[in-house]
Coordinates of C-alpha atoms in Angstrom, one line a residue:
Chain Q
M26 CA 0.0 0.0 0.2
E27 CA 3.4 2.1 0.8
K28 CA 4.0 1.7 -1.9
E29 CA 1.0 2.1 -4.0
E30 CA 1.0 5.7 -2.5
V31 CA 4.7 6.5 -3.7
R32 CA 3.2 6.0 -7.0
K33 CA 0.2 7.7 -6.8
Q34 CA 2.7 10.7 -5.4
I35 CA 4.6 10.6 -8.6
E36 CA 1.9 10.7 -10.9
E37 CA 0.2 13.4 -9.0
N38 CA 3.6 15.0 -9.7
I39 CA 3.8 14.1 -13.4
S40 CA 0.0 15.2 -13.3
R41 CA 1.3 19.0 -11.9
F42 CA 3.7 19.4 -14.5
D43 CA 0.7 18.6 -17.1
K44 CA -1.8 21.0 -15.3
K45 CA 1.0 23.4 -14.6
E46 CA -0.2 23.5 -11.3
F47 CA 3.5 23.4 -10.0
S48 CA 5.2 26.6 -9.4
F49 CA 8.9 28.3 -9.6
Y50 CA 10.2 29.9 -6.3
F51 CA 12.7 33.0 -7.3
F52 CA 15.0 33.7 -4.4
T53 CA 15.5 37.0 -4.9
M54 CA 17.6 39.9 -2.6
D55 CA 16.0 42.7 -1.3
T56 CA 17.3 46.1 -3.3
K57 CA 15.9 48.5 -0.4
G58 CA 14.5 50.2 -3.4
N59 CA 17.8 50.6 -5.1
P60 CA 17.9 49.5 -8.4
T61 CA 20.0 46.5 -9.4
A62 CA 20.3 45.2 -12.8
A63 CA 20.5 41.7 -11.6
V64 CA 17.4 41.8 -9.8
S65 CA 15.7 43.5 -12.6
T66 CA 16.4 40.6 -14.5
I67 CA 14.6 38.0 -11.8
Y68 CA 11.6 39.9 -12.5
Q69 CA 11.8 39.7 -16.2
H70 CA 11.9 35.9 -15.6
V71 CA 8.8 36.2 -13.2
K72 CA 6.7 38.5 -15.3
I73 CA 7.2 35.9 -18.2
L74 CA 6.5 33.1 -17.2
N75 CA 3.7 34.2 -15.4
E76 CA 2.5 35.2 -18.9
L77 CA 3.1 31.7 -20.0
G78 CA 0.7 30.6 -17.6
Y79 CA 2.9 29.7 -15.2
N80 CA 3.1 30.4 -11.1
A81 CA 6.1 32.3 -11.1
T82 CA 6.9 33.8 -7.5
I83 CA 9.2 36.1 -6.0
L84 CA 10.4 34.4 -2.9
H85 CA 12.4 36.7 -0.5
E86 CA 13.6 36.3 3.1
K87 CA 12.1 38.9 5.5
N88 CA 8.1 40.5 6.2
D89 CA 9.3 44.0 5.8
Y90 CA 10.5 43.1 1.7
T91 CA 10.7 46.8 0.2
S92 CA 8.8 47.0 -3.2
V93 CA 10.5 47.2 -6.7
G94 CA 7.3 49.5 -7.7
G95 CA 9.6 52.6 -7.5
W96 CA 12.3 51.8 -9.8
L97 CA 11.0 49.1 -11.8
G98 CA 7.4 49.7 -12.4
D99 CA 4.4 48.8 -10.9
E100 CA 4.1 45.8 -13.1
Y101 CA 6.4 43.7 -11.9
A102 CA 5.7 45.1 -8.4
K103 CA 2.5 43.4 -8.8
L104 CA 3.5 40.0 -9.9
P105 CA 3.5 37.2 -6.8
H106 CA 5.4 37.7 -3.9
K107 CA 6.2 35.3 -0.8
S108 CA 8.0 35.4 2.6
I109 CA 10.2 32.8 3.8
E110 CA 10.3 34.6 7.3
A111 CA 6.1 34.2 6.8
Q112 CA 6.7 30.6 6.5
Q113 CA 4.4 30.8 3.2
L114 CA 6.3 28.4 1.2
Q115 CA 5.4 25.0 0.7
V116 CA 6.9 23.0 -2.1
S117 CA 6.5 19.9 -3.5
P118 CA 9.1 17.4 -5.3
S119 CA 7.3 19.6 -8.9
D120 CA 8.0 22.8 -7.9
F121 CA 11.1 24.9 -8.4
V122 CA 13.5 27.1 -6.6
I123 CA 15.9 29.0 -8.1
I124 CA 18.4 30.9 -6.1
P125 CA 21.0 33.5 -7.3
E126 CA 24.9 32.9 -7.4
L127 CA 25.7 35.0 -4.5
F128 CA 23.6 33.1 -2.6
S129 CA 25.5 29.7 -1.8
N130 CA 24.5 30.0 1.6
V131 CA 20.9 29.4 0.8
L132 CA 21.4 25.9 -1.0
E133 CA 22.7 24.7 2.5
Q134 CA 19.9 25.9 4.1
T135 CA 17.3 24.5 1.3
V136 CA 19.2 21.2 1.0
N137 CA 16.5 19.1 2.1
L138 CA 13.6 20.7 0.2
P139 CA 12.1 17.9 -2.2
C140 CA 12.0 20.3 -5.1
C141 CA 14.6 21.0 -8.0
K142 CA 17.3 23.8 -6.9
I143 CA 18.5 25.7 -10.1
I144 CA 21.4 28.2 -9.6
L145 CA 20.5 31.8 -11.8
C146 CA 24.0 32.8 -12.4
Q147 CA 24.4 36.6 -13.5
S148 CA 27.4 37.4 -12.5
Y149 CA 30.2 34.7 -12.4
D150 CA 32.3 36.8 -10.0
Y151 CA 30.3 36.0 -7.1
I152 CA 30.1 31.8 -7.3
L153 CA 32.5 31.5 -4.7
E154 CA 31.6 34.5 -2.6
M155 CA 29.6 32.1 -0.4
L156 CA 30.3 28.4 -1.4
A157 CA 32.5 26.7 1.7
P158 CA 36.4 26.0 0.4
G159 CA 35.9 22.7 -1.7
K160 CA 32.2 22.4 -2.1
S161 CA 30.5 22.9 -4.9
W162 CA 26.9 23.4 -6.2
S163 CA 26.3 19.6 -7.0
D164 CA 26.8 19.1 -3.0
Y165 CA 24.0 20.9 -2.3
G166 CA 21.9 18.9 -5.2
V167 CA 22.2 21.6 -7.3
T168 CA 23.0 20.1 -11.0
T169 CA 21.1 22.7 -13.2
C170 CA 22.4 26.6 -13.5
I171 CA 21.0 29.1 -15.9
T172 CA 23.2 31.9 -17.1
T173 CA 23.2 34.9 -19.2
T174 CA 26.3 34.5 -21.7
D175 CA 28.4 31.5 -23.1
K176 CA 31.3 32.8 -21.7
Q177 CA 29.7 32.6 -18.5
K178 CA 29.2 29.2 -19.1
E179 CA 32.3 28.2 -19.8
Y180 CA 33.4 29.1 -16.6
I181 CA 30.9 27.6 -14.9
D182 CA 31.3 24.2 -16.8
S183 CA 35.3 24.7 -16.3
L184 CA 34.8 25.7 -12.5
F185 CA 32.4 22.4 -11.8
S186 CA 34.2 20.4 -14.1
N187 CA 31.0 20.0 -15.7
R188 CA 29.0 18.0 -13.0
V189 CA 26.5 20.9 -13.7
S190 CA 24.3 21.3 -16.1
T191 CA 24.4 25.2 -17.9
K192 CA 21.5 26.3 -19.7
I193 CA 21.6 30.3 -21.4
I194 CA 19.2 33.1 -20.9
P195 CA 20.6 35.9 -22.5
V196 CA 19.9 39.6 -21.1
G197 CA 16.9 41.4 -23.0
I198 CA 17.3 45.1 -23.2
P199 CA 13.6 46.8 -22.6
D200 CA 12.5 49.4 -25.7
I201 CA 12.5 52.0 -23.2
F202 CA 16.4 52.2 -24.3
K203 CA 15.8 54.0 -27.1
P204 CA 17.6 57.1 -28.9
S205 CA 16.7 60.7 -27.6
E206 CA 14.5 62.4 -30.0
K207 CA 16.3 65.8 -29.1
P208 CA 20.0 66.4 -29.7
K209 CA 22.7 65.0 -27.1
K210 CA 23.6 67.3 -24.3
P211 CA 27.3 67.8 -23.3
I212 CA 27.1 65.4 -20.4
I213 CA 29.1 62.8 -20.0
G214 CA 27.3 59.5 -17.9
I215 CA 30.1 57.0 -15.8
F216 CA 29.2 54.0 -14.3
T217 CA 32.1 52.6 -12.4
R218 CA 31.9 49.9 -9.9
D219 CA 33.9 51.2 -7.7
Q220 CA 32.9 54.7 -7.1
R221 CA 36.0 56.2 -6.5
D222 CA 36.9 55.2 -10.2
T223 CA 34.2 57.4 -11.1
V224 CA 35.8 60.5 -8.7
K225 CA 39.6 59.8 -9.8
I226 CA 38.6 60.5 -13.6
F227 CA 36.3 62.7 -13.5
K228 CA 38.7 65.0 -11.3
T229 CA 41.5 64.3 -13.8
F230 CA 39.7 65.2 -16.5
Y231 CA 38.6 68.8 -15.1
L232 CA 42.7 68.9 -14.1
K233 CA 44.0 68.2 -17.3
Y234 CA 41.3 69.5 -19.4
P235 CA 39.9 72.9 -17.9
H236 CA 38.8 74.3 -20.8
L237 CA 36.1 71.7 -20.9
K238 CA 35.3 72.0 -17.2
W239 CA 31.3 72.9 -17.9
I240 CA 30.8 69.5 -19.6
S241 CA 29.2 67.8 -16.6
F242 CA 29.6 64.4 -15.8
R243 CA 26.2 62.3 -14.8
D244 CA 26.3 59.7 -12.0
L245 CA 23.9 56.6 -13.2
R246 CA 24.0 55.2 -9.8
G247 CA 20.1 54.9 -7.9
L248 CA 17.9 56.5 -10.7
P249 CA 14.5 54.7 -11.3
R250 CA 14.7 52.8 -14.8
E251 CA 12.6 54.9 -17.0
T252 CA 14.1 57.9 -15.7
F253 CA 17.6 56.2 -15.9
A254 CA 16.6 55.3 -19.5
K255 CA 15.9 58.6 -20.7
S256 CA 19.1 60.1 -18.7
L257 CA 20.8 58.3 -20.6
S258 CA 19.5 58.8 -24.0
E259 CA 20.7 62.6 -23.4
L260 CA 24.3 61.6 -22.8
A261 CA 27.1 62.5 -25.1
M262 CA 28.9 59.0 -24.3
L263 CA 28.8 57.0 -22.0
I264 CA 32.1 55.9 -19.4
W265 CA 31.8 52.0 -18.1
I266 CA 34.4 50.7 -15.7
D267 CA 33.2 47.0 -14.5
D268 CA 36.0 44.5 -13.9
I269 CA 34.2 41.7 -13.2
S270 CA 30.8 42.6 -15.3
G271 CA 29.5 39.2 -16.5
F272 CA 27.4 40.5 -19.5
G273 CA 27.6 44.2 -19.5
T274 CA 24.0 45.3 -19.2
M275 CA 24.5 49.1 -19.1
P276 CA 26.9 49.3 -22.2
I277 CA 24.3 47.6 -24.7
E278 CA 21.0 49.5 -23.2
A279 CA 23.4 52.7 -23.6
M280 CA 24.2 51.4 -27.6
K281 CA 20.5 51.2 -27.9
S282 CA 19.8 54.3 -27.2
N283 CA 22.5 55.3 -29.2
V284 CA 25.3 56.3 -26.7
P285 CA 28.4 55.4 -27.6
V286 CA 30.1 54.1 -25.1
L287 CA 34.0 54.3 -23.6
G288 CA 35.2 51.4 -21.5
K289 CA 37.7 49.6 -19.8
I290 CA 37.9 45.7 -20.9
P291 CA 36.6 43.6 -18.2
N292 CA 37.9 40.7 -17.0
M293 CA 35.8 38.4 -18.4
V294 CA 35.4 40.1 -22.3
P295 CA 31.6 40.3 -23.1
E296 CA 30.7 38.5 -26.3
W297 CA 29.2 41.6 -27.6
M298 CA 32.3 43.6 -27.0
E299 CA 34.1 43.9 -30.6
D300 CA 37.4 46.1 -31.6
K301 CA 34.7 48.8 -33.3
N302 CA 31.7 48.8 -31.3
G303 CA 32.9 51.3 -28.7
L304 CA 35.9 53.0 -27.2
W305 CA 38.1 50.1 -25.0
T306 CA 40.8 50.4 -23.2
H307 CA 42.8 48.3 -20.6
D308 CA 44.2 51.0 -18.9
I309 CA 42.1 52.7 -16.6
N310 CA 44.6 55.9 -16.8
T311 CA 43.9 56.9 -20.4
I312 CA 40.0 57.1 -20.0
P313 CA 39.9 61.0 -19.1
D314 CA 42.5 61.3 -22.3
L315 CA 40.1 59.5 -24.2
T316 CA 37.5 61.3 -23.0
A317 CA 38.9 64.7 -24.2
N318 CA 39.4 63.6 -27.2
Y319 CA 36.0 62.1 -28.2
I320 CA 34.2 64.9 -26.5
Q321 CA 36.2 67.4 -29.0
A322 CA 35.3 65.0 -31.8
W323 CA 31.3 65.3 -30.6
L324 CA 31.9 69.3 -30.2
E325 CA 32.8 69.4 -34.1
D326 CA 30.6 66.6 -35.4
S327 CA 33.4 64.4 -36.2
E328 CA 32.9 61.6 -33.9
P329 CA 33.9 58.2 -35.1
K330 CA 31.1 57.0 -37.2
E331 CA 31.9 53.7 -37.4
V332 CA 31.3 53.3 -34.0
F333 CA 28.0 53.9 -34.5
N334 CA 27.6 51.7 -37.5
E335 CA 29.1 48.9 -35.6
M336 CA 26.8 50.3 -32.4
E337 CA 23.5 49.7 -34.6
K338 CA 24.4 46.3 -35.7
L339 CA 23.6 45.1 -32.0
K340 CA 20.7 47.2 -31.6
D341 CA 18.2 44.0 -32.0
T342 CA 20.4 41.1 -30.4
Y343 CA 19.3 41.7 -27.0
S344 CA 15.8 42.0 -27.3
E345 CA 12.9 41.5 -24.8
E346 CA 11.5 39.4 -27.3
K347 CA 14.4 37.0 -28.1
Q348 CA 14.7 36.8 -24.2
S349 CA 11.0 36.1 -23.6
Q350 CA 11.1 33.6 -26.2
K351 CA 14.4 32.1 -24.5
I352 CA 12.8 32.2 -21.0
K353 CA 10.6 29.8 -22.5
D354 CA 12.3 26.8 -24.0
V355 CA 15.0 26.9 -21.1
Y356 CA 12.0 26.3 -18.7
E357 CA 10.1 24.1 -20.8
E358 CA 13.4 22.3 -21.1
L359 CA 13.5 22.0 -17.4
I360 CA 10.3 20.7 -17.0
T361 CA 10.4 18.2 -19.7
E362 CA 13.5 17.4 -17.5
R363 CA 12.0 17.0 -14.4
K364 CA 9.1 15.8 -15.7
N365 CA 11.2 12.7 -17.2
L366 CA 12.7 12.0 -14.5
F367 CA 9.8 11.2 -12.5
T368 CA 8.6 9.2 -15.3
S369 CA 11.6 7.5 -15.0
K370 CA 11.2 7.0 -11.6
L371 CA 7.7 4.9 -12.2
P372 CA 9.0 1.7 -14.2
Q373 CA 11.7 1.3 -11.9
E374 CA 9.2 1.5 -8.5
T375 CA 7.0 -1.0 -10.2
L376 CA 10.8 -3.0 -10.8
V377 CA 11.4 -3.0 -7.5
N378 CA 7.5 -3.0 -6.2
N379 CA 8.0 -6.9 -8.1
N380 CA 11.3 -7.7 -7.0
E381 CA 9.7 -7.0 -3.5
L382 CA 7.0 -9.2 -4.1
N383 CA 9.1 -11.5 -5.6
E384 CA 11.1 -11.8 -2.6
E385 CA 8.3 -11.8 -0.4
K386 CA 6.7 -14.8 -2.1
Chain F
M6 CA 17.6 77.7 -45.7
N7 CA 15.8 80.6 -44.2
I8 CA 18.8 82.5 -42.6
T9 CA 20.5 85.6 -43.9
V10 CA 24.0 86.1 -42.6
I11 CA 25.5 90.2 -41.9
I12 CA 28.5 91.4 -42.0
P13 CA 29.5 94.3 -40.7
I14 CA 32.4 96.4 -42.5
H15 CA 34.1 99.1 -41.6
K16 CA 37.1 98.8 -44.1
I17 CA 39.3 96.6 -45.1
N18 CA 42.8 97.1 -45.4
E19 CA 45.5 94.7 -47.0
N20 CA 46.0 93.1 -43.5
E21 CA 42.5 92.4 -43.4
K22 CA 41.9 90.9 -46.8
D23 CA 42.9 87.3 -45.2
Y24 CA 40.0 87.4 -43.0
F25 CA 37.6 88.5 -44.8
A26 CA 38.6 85.5 -47.6
K27 CA 38.3 83.1 -44.8
A28 CA 34.7 84.6 -43.4
I29 CA 33.3 84.3 -46.8
S30 CA 34.8 81.3 -47.1
S31 CA 33.0 79.7 -43.9
I32 CA 29.6 80.4 -45.7
D33 CA 30.9 78.6 -48.9
K34 CA 31.6 75.5 -46.7
Q35 CA 28.3 75.2 -45.4
K36 CA 26.1 72.2 -45.8
L37 CA 23.3 74.4 -46.1
L38 CA 23.7 77.8 -46.9
P39 CA 21.9 80.9 -46.4
K40 CA 19.8 83.0 -48.3
E41 CA 21.2 85.9 -48.5
I42 CA 24.3 87.4 -47.2
L43 CA 24.4 90.9 -46.8
L44 CA 27.9 93.3 -46.8
V45 CA 26.4 96.1 -44.7
I46 CA 29.4 99.1 -45.3
P47 CA 29.5 102.5 -44.6
K48 CA 29.3 104.9 -47.7
D49 CA 32.4 104.5 -49.2
E50 CA 33.3 104.2 -53.1
N51 CA 36.6 102.8 -52.3
L52 CA 35.5 100.4 -49.9
R53 CA 32.6 99.3 -52.1
K54 CA 35.1 98.6 -55.1
T55 CA 37.1 96.6 -53.0
I56 CA 34.4 94.2 -51.9
E57 CA 32.7 94.5 -54.9
S58 CA 35.8 93.2 -56.7
Y59 CA 36.3 90.3 -54.8
E60 CA 35.6 87.0 -56.2
Y61 CA 33.2 84.9 -53.7
G62 CA 33.2 81.1 -54.3
G63 CA 30.5 79.6 -56.4
N64 CA 28.1 79.0 -53.7
I65 CA 27.8 81.4 -52.8
K66 CA 28.2 84.2 -55.8
D67 CA 24.6 84.9 -56.3
L68 CA 23.5 85.3 -52.9
V69 CA 25.9 88.3 -51.9
N70 CA 24.3 91.8 -51.5
I71 CA 26.2 94.7 -50.6
V72 CA 23.6 98.0 -48.6
E73 CA 25.5 100.8 -48.0
N74 CA 24.7 102.5 -44.2
N75 CA 24.6 106.7 -45.1
G76 CA 24.1 106.8 -41.2
E77 CA 26.0 105.6 -38.2
T78 CA 28.7 103.3 -38.8
D79 CA 29.6 102.1 -35.0
F80 CA 29.0 98.0 -35.2
C81 CA 25.8 98.0 -33.5
S82 CA 24.3 100.1 -36.3
Q83 CA 25.6 98.8 -39.0
I84 CA 23.8 95.5 -37.1
N85 CA 20.7 97.3 -36.5
F86 CA 20.9 98.7 -40.4
G87 CA 21.9 95.1 -42.0
V88 CA 18.8 93.9 -39.5
S89 CA 16.5 96.2 -40.9
K90 CA 17.3 94.8 -44.8
V91 CA 16.8 91.2 -44.0
K92 CA 14.3 89.5 -45.9
T93 CA 14.5 86.3 -43.6
E94 CA 12.9 85.4 -40.5
L95 CA 16.2 84.3 -39.2
F96 CA 19.8 86.4 -39.2
S97 CA 22.9 85.6 -38.0
V98 CA 26.0 87.9 -37.9
L99 CA 29.4 87.1 -39.0
E100 CA 32.3 89.8 -38.1
M101 CA 34.8 89.8 -41.3
D102 CA 37.6 88.8 -39.2
D103 CA 36.3 85.2 -38.0
E104 CA 35.1 82.1 -39.3
Y105 CA 31.9 79.8 -39.3
S106 CA 32.4 76.3 -38.5
I107 CA 31.1 74.4 -41.4
I108 CA 29.0 72.7 -39.2
W109 CA 27.0 75.6 -37.9
F110 CA 23.9 76.3 -40.0
D111 CA 23.6 72.3 -40.1
N112 CA 23.0 72.5 -36.5
V113 CA 21.5 75.3 -36.2
I114 CA 18.4 73.8 -38.4
R115 CA 18.4 71.2 -36.4
Y116 CA 18.0 72.3 -33.0
I117 CA 15.1 75.0 -34.4
G118 CA 13.6 71.8 -35.2
H119 CA 13.8 70.2 -31.5
Y120 CA 13.6 74.0 -30.0
K121 CA 10.8 75.7 -31.3
D122 CA 10.6 78.1 -29.4
V123 CA 13.6 79.0 -28.9
D124 CA 14.6 82.6 -30.0
A125 CA 18.1 82.7 -30.4
F126 CA 20.9 80.4 -30.9
L127 CA 24.6 80.9 -29.9
P128 CA 27.3 78.9 -31.1
I129 CA 30.0 77.8 -28.5
V130 CA 32.6 80.0 -29.5
L131 CA 36.5 78.8 -30.3
D132 CA 38.6 82.2 -29.4
T133 CA 42.0 82.8 -30.7
N134 CA 44.5 85.1 -30.9
T135 CA 45.8 86.3 -33.9
E136 CA 47.8 83.4 -34.6
G137 CA 45.3 81.1 -34.4
N138 CA 45.8 79.3 -31.1
F139 CA 43.4 78.6 -28.8
L140 CA 42.2 80.4 -26.2
H141 CA 39.3 79.7 -24.4
F142 CA 35.7 79.2 -25.3
T143 CA 32.7 81.5 -25.0
N144 CA 28.6 81.0 -25.0
E145 CA 29.3 77.4 -22.9
A146 CA 28.7 77.9 -19.7
V147 CA 25.2 77.5 -20.0
W148 CA 25.7 74.0 -20.2
A149 CA 27.8 73.9 -16.4
K150 CA 25.4 71.7 -14.0
D151 CA 23.5 75.1 -12.2
F152 CA 24.5 77.7 -13.9
S153 CA 21.4 78.4 -15.1
D154 CA 17.1 77.1 -14.4
T155 CA 17.4 75.2 -17.6
L156 CA 20.3 73.5 -18.8
G157 CA 21.4 74.7 -22.3
M158 CA 19.6 77.8 -21.8
L159 CA 20.5 81.6 -21.0
D160 CA 18.8 83.4 -18.5
N161 CA 18.8 87.1 -16.7
D162 CA 19.4 85.8 -13.0
S163 CA 22.9 83.6 -14.5
L164 CA 23.7 87.1 -16.6
L165 CA 23.9 89.0 -13.7
N166 CA 26.6 86.6 -12.5
F167 CA 27.9 86.1 -15.5
P168 CA 28.5 88.5 -18.2
N169 CA 30.6 86.9 -21.0
F170 CA 28.8 85.9 -23.8
Q171 CA 29.1 86.5 -27.4
L172 CA 26.6 87.8 -29.8
S173 CA 28.2 87.1 -33.2
G174 CA 27.9 84.1 -34.7
G175 CA 24.5 83.6 -33.3
V176 CA 21.5 83.0 -35.2
Y177 CA 18.2 85.6 -34.6
N178 CA 14.7 86.0 -34.7
K179 CA 14.0 88.8 -36.8
E180 CA 11.1 89.9 -35.6
T181 CA 12.2 89.3 -32.0
F182 CA 15.6 91.1 -32.0
E183 CA 13.5 94.0 -33.8
S184 CA 10.6 93.8 -30.9
V185 CA 13.4 93.8 -28.1
G186 CA 14.7 97.2 -29.8
G187 CA 17.9 95.8 -31.2
L188 CA 21.7 96.8 -30.4
K189 CA 22.1 99.7 -28.7
P190 CA 24.9 102.0 -30.2
S191 CA 25.3 104.0 -27.7
I192 CA 26.9 101.3 -25.0
K193 CA 30.5 100.9 -25.5
L194 CA 32.5 98.1 -24.8
Q195 CA 29.3 96.4 -23.3
F196 CA 26.5 96.4 -25.7
N197 CA 26.6 92.1 -26.4
Y198 CA 25.9 92.0 -22.7
E199 CA 23.2 94.6 -22.4
F200 CA 21.5 93.2 -25.4
F201 CA 21.5 89.9 -23.7
L202 CA 20.0 90.9 -20.6
R203 CA 17.5 93.0 -22.5
M204 CA 16.5 89.9 -24.1
T205 CA 16.3 87.4 -21.1
Y206 CA 14.6 90.2 -18.7
Y207 CA 11.6 90.4 -21.8
D208 CA 11.5 86.5 -21.6
K209 CA 12.9 85.8 -25.0
K210 CA 14.8 82.4 -24.9
I211 CA 18.1 82.0 -25.7
M212 CA 20.1 78.4 -26.2
T213 CA 23.5 78.0 -26.5
I214 CA 24.0 75.1 -29.3
P215 CA 26.2 72.7 -27.9
K216 CA 28.8 72.3 -31.1
L217 CA 31.8 74.5 -32.0
G218 CA 30.1 76.9 -34.8
Y219 CA 32.0 80.3 -34.6
R220 CA 35.7 80.8 -34.6
K221 CA 36.5 84.7 -33.8
T222 CA 39.8 86.0 -33.6
N223 CA 40.4 88.1 -30.5
M224 CA 42.5 91.3 -30.2
R225 CA 43.4 92.0 -34.1
P226 CA 45.0 94.8 -34.9
N227 CA 42.2 97.9 -35.5
S228 CA 39.4 96.1 -34.1
L229 CA 36.6 97.3 -31.9
F230 CA 38.0 95.9 -28.8
Y231 CA 41.8 96.6 -29.9
D232 CA 41.3 100.0 -29.8
Y233 CA 39.6 99.9 -26.5
Y234 CA 42.5 98.3 -25.3
H235 CA 45.5 99.2 -27.3
N236 CA 44.5 102.4 -29.3
E237 CA 45.6 105.3 -27.2
T238 CA 42.7 107.8 -28.9
K239 CA 40.0 105.3 -28.4
K240 CA 41.2 103.3 -25.1
M241 CA 39.1 102.4 -22.6
L242 CA 39.9 103.3 -18.9
P243 CA 39.3 100.6 -16.3
D244 CA 36.8 103.2 -14.7
E245 CA 34.7 103.6 -17.9
A246 CA 35.0 99.9 -18.3
R247 CA 33.5 99.6 -15.2
F248 CA 30.8 102.1 -16.1
W249 CA 29.3 100.2 -19.1
F250 CA 29.3 97.2 -17.2
N251 CA 27.0 99.0 -14.8
T252 CA 25.1 100.7 -17.7
A253 CA 24.4 97.7 -19.5
K254 CA 22.0 96.1 -15.8
K255 CA 20.0 99.9 -15.8
E256 CA 19.4 100.3 -19.3
C257 CA 18.5 96.7 -20.3
Y258 CA 15.1 97.4 -18.7
F259 CA 14.3 100.0 -21.8
K260 CA 14.2 99.1 -25.3
Q261 CA 15.2 102.4 -27.1
D262 CA 18.5 103.5 -27.1
R263 CA 18.6 106.1 -24.2
G264 CA 21.9 107.7 -25.6
I265 CA 23.9 107.4 -22.7
K266 CA 27.8 108.8 -22.2
Y267 CA 29.8 108.6 -20.3
E268 CA 31.6 111.5 -18.6
E269 CA 35.0 111.3 -16.8
N270 CA 34.8 111.2 -12.8
E271 CA 30.7 110.4 -13.6
I272 CA 29.9 108.0 -10.3
S273 CA 27.9 104.7 -11.7

C-alpha cells in the first residue's frame, strides 16, 4: 500500500506538470529600493513565466521586503511575492526554486527541500563568494544552472568540471532604451563598480582639460529604470568601468540609446564587445584623455561614425522578444527534464515492487 | 535655408583681406547655405569697389548683396541697419575677421526643429589669438551644471552673475530682435551684454547649441576691442569699462537706446 502511495505521488507530480500546477520560486535579495540590474532580470523571468501561464513567484527572506515598484515599475511590483519569514513557502517535488549565484549559503538551508533547485548565475565573480572551500553546487543537490552568456557558461563548466548542466538565457534590453528625440547634451554618463574611480576620472579630466570644465559628469546610480533610460539617452557618451562584469548590460542599454561607450575591458570580455563598437581600453588611466578626445570630436560633429555603425548592429541582438522566447524554451526544457525524471521513476518503482513482491513470495 | 548672414564691414585694409576671405569661405563651406549674405558697408566708394571686386565662391556668388549705410557706422548701427534689410525670418552676424565652422548652420536647423520656442541660438565660440592659437571657449557656460535654471539656456539671473557671452555667430529671430529694440549704439564695450540682459529680461529664450560653431579672432589690430585696449585715442580706462558694465545692467530694462554717455569722474 505504501509503495502504491509512492507511485500515486509520482503520478500526481507528473500530473502537476501537465496541468501547470507546480511553481517556480525565485529567491531574490531585497534591493531596499535601489535599482539593481540582476534583480530586474529575475523579475523579468518571473513576469514572462506568469505570462506563459506558469506560477512564478518572487521569494524573499523577510516580511518587510521593499517593493521594486519605485524603480522597476508597478507591473513588476504586482507579480506574486512570498516571504520565507512568514512561512508561506510550501514546496513540493514538482516545484522549482531558483537561487542567485551569490546566495550559495541558501543552498545549505534548502538542501532537504524536495524540489528542484537551480542556480541563476548572472555574475560569475560572485559564484565562490559564499560557497564553502571545496564545496560545489552539486554537493547541495544542484545540478542545473542558468546563466546569461556563453563565456559565463564556459567558466561554470570549467569550475564545476561539468557536474552542473548550464543553460543560457541572454539579457533582454527593453524598448524604453531608445535614442533621444532631441539632440544629445554635452553630458558624460559614468558608471564605475568602484565609486572612487568615478571621482578619480572626473577630477583628472577637469584638471587636465580645464577648458572642458563645463562638461558635466552624470553618475547613473540609483535612478528608477525609466528615468535612467531617459537620462542615458541624453548623453554624449557613457564611461563604463566594471572589471567583474558578467554580461555588461549598461553598455548595451547605452548602445541601444545610440550613446557610444568608452569602457575599460572587463576581466571576462563580454561576448558583444568588438574592436569597433565602442572605445575600449585596458588602462583606466587613459580614460580621461580618451574622454577629452571624444568630446572634442563631438563638439565638432566628427565622432567616429564607424562606432555608431557597429553599435547599430547590436541594437536588436538583445531584445526582450528574444529573451522571452529563450525563457520559454529553457524553462520548458527544465520542466520536461524534471517530468522525465519522475516518469523514469515509475517503471523502476514498478520493477522494485515486483522484485520485492517476488522476495516476499 | 531661411537665414541671412550679416557681415558688418567698416574698412578692409591689406592685412584684413585674408580674414575677410576666410570669413566668406566659411559660409561657402556650409552644408546648408543661407538665403542671403548682406555686406553692410558705410558710404565709401573705395570700400565698395574692394568688396565688389572680391571673387566670391561659386556656391555663394549669387547670394551676396552689398548694402550701404549712410547713417552711423559703428558696429551696433551697422548690425541694426543690416537687420532692417533682412528679408528672412532669421539672421546671423559674422564679423569679417571671424569664421563659422562648417557644421554651424546644419546644427542650427537641427536644433530649431527641436527647440521651436527659442529666439536666439548661440554657438560655442572658439576664441583664438591672432596667431590662431586657442584661448578659450565662449557661450559654453550655460551647459555647466547649475549655471542656469534650464541646462543649455541663458537666463537673466545667470547673466547678472556671469556676463561673458558673445553675440556674433548667433542666429536670431529678426522679429524678436527688433521687438526688443535691437542693439544700442550708445552702449560701449558692453553692448553684447546689455542686449542679452534685455532679451532675457523680456523673456526671450536664448540657447547655446553645444557645438563649435564659430571661430573668433581676439584682439586683431584695429578691431573694436583692440582699440579699447591699445589705441591711445580710443583706449578705455578701467573706470569707464566699469561704468559701461553697470550701465548695461541698468539700461536693459529699456527697449530704446537712451543715448547714455560716459563722462569722466562720473560715479556709476
